[in-house]
Amino acid sequence: MNKIQVKTHSQSEFINITPEVGKIVHRQGFKEGVCYVYVPHTTAAVTINENADPSVPKDIQNELNKIVPWDDHYTHMEGNAAAHIKSTIVGSSVYIPVSDGKLALGTWQGIFFCEFDGPRNREVFVQTIKSE
Amino acid sequence: MNKIQVKTHSQSEFINITPEVGKIVHRQGFKEGVCYVYVPHTTAAVTINENADPSVPKDIQNELNKIVPWDDHYTHMEGNAAAHIKSTIVGSSVYIPVSDGKLALGTWQGIFFCEFDGPRNREVFVQTIKSE
Amino acid sequence: MNKIQVKTHSQSEFINITPEVGKIVHRQGFKEGVCYVYVPHTTAAVTINENADPSVPKDIQNELNKIVPWDDHYTHMEGNAAAHIKSTIVGSSVYIPVSDGKLALGTWQGIFFCEFDGPRNREVFVQTIKSE
């Protein structure tokens, strides 16, 4: 299993991991297939979104904080229920097609690790499968 | 296709299906690959989240009920539009890596079938693919 | 890579692409495997939901517009931040099992391309992997 180490510095933070995922795909040396990015944490997530204007991941985080307020009479005693809820809404994995040996992302797309309960040391699992 | 039968008892209910999915993966007998869990229903979903404190799935359900109220001037005549909307927000499938013959879930992660329009008899499809 | 061209006509619009995806799966000629539908855009998404009553996709779009208002003091200058946020909430891909050579969708399920910043010309990538 390929693993990427991610160090987060804020409670909420989106970190572009496209270069690290791209390197893992490149190392496999196949042309056509699929790539999966999996987050083994329950207060974090992974998403694909715009990688050009840094205000986009900022707007996504701010709006998620409005939709799922940090304090909202949750029963989970650890105080981070909002992070768990955002993890379920955004999702624990993404799939990206691999074509011609590279991630077949759209022009503006990047892969973001989504921290919702940082700062923490996190890891991300990356798998690839060749399609013949 | 491997199928898991799930019987739900409430309108909203998260049911831990990790043991059943784990058994299917174990039976395949391969070491490295991927596992998919698919929900063939449009008023249910599947998510990965904390499997230790039962207040976490409870908080997720309660907050989803605030974000998508059961009654909100929907046009769908069957009265369960909120369940359809939550199904799209949470998602109809999850992917989990398989490593060393087992689900490579994080320490706190479990796989939850998400009922949004119960009680009902539901089923879940599980597929695995070996990566050489 | 199999590609489907999608032409959207409104700012928000769900388009049923099940027949096109089904045709691609049929052409592969294998019995058991998986199908992935990937959206290479950052203001669109893909979901699986009810394909019988057209009020269901309408209710989903309307509720998403309440959850993520089009104007909400976003910082992204292009004016379509809400579309980016909805893309992350709904997701950029779906997986569907393939069984007996066909998409193993549930009785009521269809695959919908979700436009959140139309009208535009869009494309969708479809991949399949045979499981032996």
Coordinates of N, CA and C in Angstrom, one line a residue, chain A residues 66-69 72 85 88-89, chain B residues 11-12 42-43 59-74 79-91 115-117, chain C residues 49 56 58-68 89-90:
Chain A
K66 N -20.7 26.6 8.0 CA -22.0 27.1 8.2 C -23.1 26.0 8.2
I67 N -22.9 25.0 7.3 CA -23.9 23.9 7.1 C -23.8 23.0 8.4
V68 N -22.6 22.8 8.9 CA -22.4 21.9 10.0 C -21.6 22.7 11.1
P69 N -22.3 23.5 11.9 CA -21.6 24.4 12.9 C -20.8 23.5 13.9
D72 N -23.3 22.4 18.1 CA -24.7 22.3 17.7 C -25.4 21.3 18.5
I85 N -19.2 14.6 11.0 CA -20.3 14.9 10.1 C -19.8 15.4 8.7
T88 N -18.4 12.5 6.6 CA -19.4 11.7 5.9 C -20.0 12.5 4.7
I89 N -20.1 13.8 4.8 CA -20.7 14.6 3.7 C -19.7 14.6 2.6
Chain B
Q11 N -37.0 5.1 11.0 CA -37.0 5.9 9.8 C -35.5 6.2 9.4
S12 N -34.8 6.7 10.4 CA -33.3 7.0 10.2 C -32.5 6.1 11.1
T42 N -32.5 4.2 -3.4 CA -32.4 5.6 -3.6 C -32.8 6.4 -2.4
T43 N -33.2 5.8 -1.3 CA -33.5 6.5 0.0 C -32.6 5.9 1.1
D59 N -25.2 11.6 16.0 CA -25.0 13.0 15.7 C -25.1 13.3 14.2
I60 N -24.5 12.4 13.4 CA -24.5 12.5 12.0 C -26.0 12.5 11.5
Q61 N -26.8 11.6 12.0 CA -28.2 11.5 11.6 C -29.0 12.7 12.0
N62 N -28.8 13.2 13.2 CA -29.5 14.4 13.7 C -29.1 15.6 12.9
E63 N -27.8 15.8 12.6 CA -27.4 17.0 11.8 C -28.0 16.9 10.4
L64 N -27.9 15.7 9.8 CA -28.5 15.6 8.4 C -30.0 15.9 8.4
N65 N -30.7 15.6 9.5 CA -32.1 15.9 9.6 C -32.3 17.4 9.8
K66 N -31.3 18.2 10.3 CA -31.4 19.6 10.4 C -31.1 20.2 9.0
I67 N -30.1 19.6 8.3 CA -29.7 20.2 7.0 C -30.7 19.9 6.0
V68 N -31.4 18.8 6.0 CA -32.4 18.4 5.1 C -33.7 18.0 5.9
P69 N -34.5 19.0 6.2 CA -35.7 18.7 7.0 C -36.6 17.7 6.3
W70 N -37.3 16.9 7.1 CA -38.2 15.9 6.5 C -39.3 16.6 5.7
D71 N -39.8 17.7 6.2 CA -40.8 18.5 5.4 C -40.2 19.8 5.0
D72 N -40.2 20.1 3.7 CA -39.6 21.3 3.3 C -40.2 21.7 1.9
H73 N -41.5 21.6 1.7 CA -42.2 22.0 0.5 C -41.6 21.2 -0.7
Y74 N -41.3 19.9 -0.5 CA -40.9 19.1 -1.6 C -42.0 18.8 -2.6
G79 N -43.6 11.6 -0.3 CA -43.3 12.1 1.0 C -42.0 11.8 1.6
N80 N -41.1 11.2 0.8 CA -39.8 10.8 1.3 C -38.6 11.5 0.5
A81 N -38.9 12.7 0.0 CA -37.9 13.5 -0.7 C -36.6 13.7 0.1
A82 N -36.8 14.0 1.4 CA -35.6 14.2 2.2 C -34.7 13.0 2.2
A83 N -35.2 11.8 2.2 CA -34.4 10.6 2.2 C -33.6 10.5 0.9
H84 N -34.3 10.9 -0.3 CA -33.6 10.9 -1.5 C -32.4 11.9 -1.5
I85 N -32.7 13.0 -0.9 CA -31.6 14.1 -0.9 C -30.4 13.7 0.0
K86 N -30.7 13.1 1.1 CA -29.6 12.6 2.0 C -28.9 11.5 1.3
S87 N -29.6 10.6 0.5 CA -28.9 9.6 -0.2 C -27.8 10.2 -1.2
T88 N -28.2 11.3 -1.9 CA -27.2 11.9 -2.8 C -26.1 12.6 -2.0
I89 N -26.4 13.2 -0.9 CA -25.3 13.9 -0.1 C -24.3 12.9 0.5
V90 N -24.8 11.8 1.0 CA -23.9 10.8 1.7 C -23.3 9.9 0.6
G91 N -24.1 9.4 -0.4 CA -23.5 8.6 -1.5 C -23.9 7.2 -1.4
E115 N -29.8 4.1 6.7 CA -31.3 4.1 6.3 C -31.8 5.5 6.5
F116 N -32.5 6.0 5.5 CA -33.1 7.3 5.6 C -34.7 7.3 5.4
D117 N -35.2 6.1 5.1 CA -36.7 6.0 4.9 C -37.2 4.6 5.4
Chain C
N49 N -29.6 8.3 -8.2 CA -30.8 8.5 -7.4 C -32.0 8.1 -8.3
V56 N -38.0 14.1 -8.2 CA -36.9 13.7 -7.2 C -35.7 14.5 -7.6
K58 N -35.5 17.2 -9.1 CA -35.9 18.6 -8.9 C -35.8 19.0 -7.4
D59 N -36.3 18.1 -6.6 CA -36.2 18.4 -5.1 C -34.8 18.4 -4.6
I60 N -34.0 17.5 -5.2 CA -32.5 17.5 -4.8 C -31.9 18.8 -5.1
Q61 N -32.1 19.3 -6.4 CA -31.5 20.5 -6.8 C -32.0 21.7 -5.9
N62 N -33.3 21.8 -5.7 CA -33.8 22.9 -4.9 C -33.3 22.9 -3.5
E63 N -33.2 21.7 -2.9 CA -32.7 21.6 -1.5 C -31.2 22.0 -1.4
L64 N -30.4 21.5 -2.4 CA -29.0 21.9 -2.5 C -28.9 23.4 -2.6
N65 N -29.8 24.0 -3.3 CA -29.8 25.5 -3.5 C -30.1 26.2 -2.2
K66 N -30.9 25.6 -1.3 CA -31.1 26.1 0.0 C -29.9 25.9 0.9
I67 N -29.3 24.7 0.9 CA -28.2 24.4 1.7 C -27.0 25.2 1.4
V68 N -26.8 25.5 0.1 CA -25.6 26.2 -0.4 C -26.1 27.3 -1.3
I89 N -19.8 18.4 -2.3 CA -20.8 17.7 -1.5 C -21.4 16.4 -2.2
V90 N -21.7 16.6 -3.5 CA -22.3 15.5 -4.2 C -21.2 14.5 -4.7

